[in-house]
Amino acid sequence: LGEGKTRGCEMRLKNAMRRVGLPIHERFFFSSSHRFEEAGEEGMRTLIQRDAVPDVIVAAYNEIAYGAIMEARAQGYRVPEDVSFVCALDTPSAFCFDMPLSSLVIELEDVCEEIVSLLLSRIENKYYQPPKEIKIPVRFHAHASLLCKKDET
């Protein structure tokens, strides 16, 4: 679930799914014209109307997940028993809701350190430098919004 400003996140998720051979079913993706909790509420209503509620919903950021969780509960879904939630971007609000959210965590200190290092090297060398690819470590924090279901086969 996302909104207009998170389309890049959706694109990266779909690319990652392709790389590992997972099918992409468009009915499970939704991008709202709203933002924050309202985007999550609209997204969850849309998935329910499409009869396309997956086991796990990936929200672009915490506030979207909160709105979706509130709407899921209002529609009678149990979280995480019926549907789990994961955020693609962790923010400090992850622990402000009644259910801590599972999320990908990027350490902002690491990002800032890399940016400053790149800027300093650019300042010191005023000549052309080709674009540089950097890799920022990402960790996954599993919390109460995610239920790992056992294979029932």
PDB file of N, CA and C in Angstrom, residues 27 41-54 57 68 71-77:
ATOM      1  N   ARG A  27      -3.565  -6.797  -8.513  1.00  0.00           N
ATOM      2  CA  ARG A  27      -4.716  -6.566  -7.639  1.00  0.00           C
ATOM      3  C   ARG A  27      -4.305  -6.408  -6.168  1.00  0.00           C
ATOM      4  N   GLU A  41      -6.262   3.552   5.041  1.00  0.00           N
ATOM      5  CA  GLU A  41      -7.676   3.182   5.152  1.00  0.00           C
ATOM      6  C   GLU A  41      -8.267   2.915   3.767  1.00  0.00           C
ATOM      7  N   GLU A  42      -7.992   3.829   2.822  1.00  0.00           N
ATOM      8  CA  GLU A  42      -8.517   3.651   1.463  1.00  0.00           C
ATOM      9  C   GLU A  42      -7.927   2.393   0.815  1.00  0.00           C
ATOM     10  N   GLY A  43      -6.651   2.172   1.007  1.00  0.00           N
ATOM     11  CA  GLY A  43      -6.001   1.002   0.430  1.00  0.00           C
ATOM     12  C   GLY A  43      -6.583  -0.295   0.956  1.00  0.00           C
ATOM     13  N   MET A  44      -6.811  -0.362   2.262  1.00  0.00           N
ATOM     14  CA  MET A  44      -7.378  -1.576   2.849  1.00  0.00           C
ATOM     15  C   MET A  44      -8.798  -1.796   2.354  1.00  0.00           C
ATOM     16  N   ARG A  45      -9.601  -0.730   2.293  1.00  0.00           N
ATOM     17  CA  ARG A  45     -10.971  -0.873   1.762  1.00  0.00           C
ATOM     18  C   ARG A  45     -10.941  -1.396   0.327  1.00  0.00           C
ATOM     19  N   THR A  46     -10.001  -0.886  -0.462  1.00  0.00           N
ATOM     20  CA  THR A  46      -9.899  -1.305  -1.864  1.00  0.00           C
ATOM     21  C   THR A  46      -9.514  -2.778  -1.964  1.00  0.00           C
ATOM     22  N   LEU A  47      -8.552  -3.230  -1.175  1.00  0.00           N
ATOM     23  CA  LEU A  47      -8.167  -4.641  -1.199  1.00  0.00           C
ATOM     24  C   LEU A  47      -9.335  -5.533  -0.795  1.00  0.00           C
ATOM     25  N   ILE A  48     -10.087  -5.096   0.208  1.00  0.00           N
ATOM     26  CA  ILE A  48     -11.250  -5.877   0.643  1.00  0.00           C
ATOM     27  C   ILE A  48     -12.293  -5.933  -0.467  1.00  0.00           C
ATOM     28  N   GLN A  49     -12.560  -4.794  -1.112  1.00  0.00           N
ATOM     29  CA  GLN A  49     -13.533  -4.761  -2.216  1.00  0.00           C
ATOM     30  C   GLN A  49     -13.093  -5.627  -3.384  1.00  0.00           C
ATOM     31  N   ARG A  50     -11.793  -5.699  -3.624  1.00  0.00           N
ATOM     32  CA  ARG A  50     -11.259  -6.528  -4.711  1.00  0.00           C
ATOM     33  C   ARG A  50     -11.225  -8.007  -4.328  1.00  0.00           C
ATOM     34  N   ASP A  51     -11.543  -8.319  -3.078  1.00  0.00           N
ATOM     35  CA  ASP A  51     -11.376  -9.669  -2.535  1.00  0.00           C
ATOM     36  C   ASP A  51      -9.922 -10.111  -2.721  1.00  0.00           C
ATOM     37  N   ALA A  52      -9.017  -9.185  -2.370  1.00  0.00           N
ATOM     38  CA  ALA A  52      -7.589  -9.411  -2.596  1.00  0.00           C
ATOM     39  C   ALA A  52      -6.781  -9.081  -1.343  1.00  0.00           C
ATOM     40  N   VAL A  53      -7.234  -9.579  -0.197  1.00  0.00           N
ATOM     41  CA  VAL A  53      -6.495  -9.335   1.041  1.00  0.00           C
ATOM     42  C   VAL A  53      -5.467 -10.454   1.205  1.00  0.00           C
ATOM     43  N   PRO A  54      -4.174 -10.128   1.059  1.00  0.00           N
ATOM     44  CA  PRO A  54      -3.142 -11.159   1.183  1.00  0.00           C
ATOM     45  C   PRO A  54      -2.847 -11.480   2.650  1.00  0.00           C
ATOM     46  N   ILE A  57       0.558  -7.548   4.218  1.00  0.00           N
ATOM     47  CA  ILE A  57       0.477  -6.300   3.470  1.00  0.00           C
ATOM     48  C   ILE A  57       1.734  -5.495   3.764  1.00  0.00           C
ATOM     49  N   ALA A  68      -4.379   1.329   7.527  1.00  0.00           N
ATOM     50  CA  ALA A  68      -4.827   0.035   7.011  1.00  0.00           C
ATOM     51  C   ALA A  68      -5.211  -0.910   8.141  1.00  0.00           C
ATOM     52  N   GLU A  71      -8.584   0.142   9.527  1.00  0.00           N
ATOM     53  CA  GLU A  71      -9.661  -0.243   8.610  1.00  0.00           C
ATOM     54  C   GLU A  71      -9.867  -1.755   8.614  1.00  0.00           C
ATOM     55  N   ALA A  72      -8.780  -2.518   8.648  1.00  0.00           N
ATOM     56  CA  ALA A  72      -8.898  -3.982   8.691  1.00  0.00           C
ATOM     57  C   ALA A  72      -9.675  -4.410   9.936  1.00  0.00           C
ATOM     58  N   ARG A  73      -9.317  -3.835  11.069  1.00  0.00           N
ATOM     59  CA  ARG A  73     -10.027  -4.166  12.310  1.00  0.00           C
ATOM     60  C   ARG A  73     -11.501  -3.768  12.219  1.00  0.00           C
ATOM     61  N   ALA A  74     -11.778  -2.584  11.663  1.00  0.00           N
ATOM     62  CA  ALA A  74     -13.164  -2.116  11.526  1.00  0.00           C
ATOM     63  C   ALA A  74     -13.982  -3.062  10.644  1.00  0.00           C
ATOM     64  N   GLN A  75     -13.316  -3.733   9.687  1.00  0.00           N
ATOM     65  CA  GLN A  75     -13.995  -4.667   8.786  1.00  0.00           C
ATOM     66  C   GLN A  75     -14.008  -6.103   9.335  1.00  0.00           C
ATOM     67  N   GLY A  76     -13.509  -6.282  10.564  1.00  0.00           N
ATOM     68  CA  GLY A  76     -13.574  -7.591  11.210  1.00  0.00           C
ATOM     69  C   GLY A  76     -12.346  -8.467  11.051  1.00  0.00           C
ATOM     70  N   TYR A  77     -11.293  -7.953  10.440  1.00  0.00           N
ATOM     71  CA  TYR A  77     -10.058  -8.726  10.310  1.00  0.00           C
ATOM     72  C   TYR A  77      -9.264  -8.638  11.612  1.00  0.00           C
TER      73      TYR A  77
END
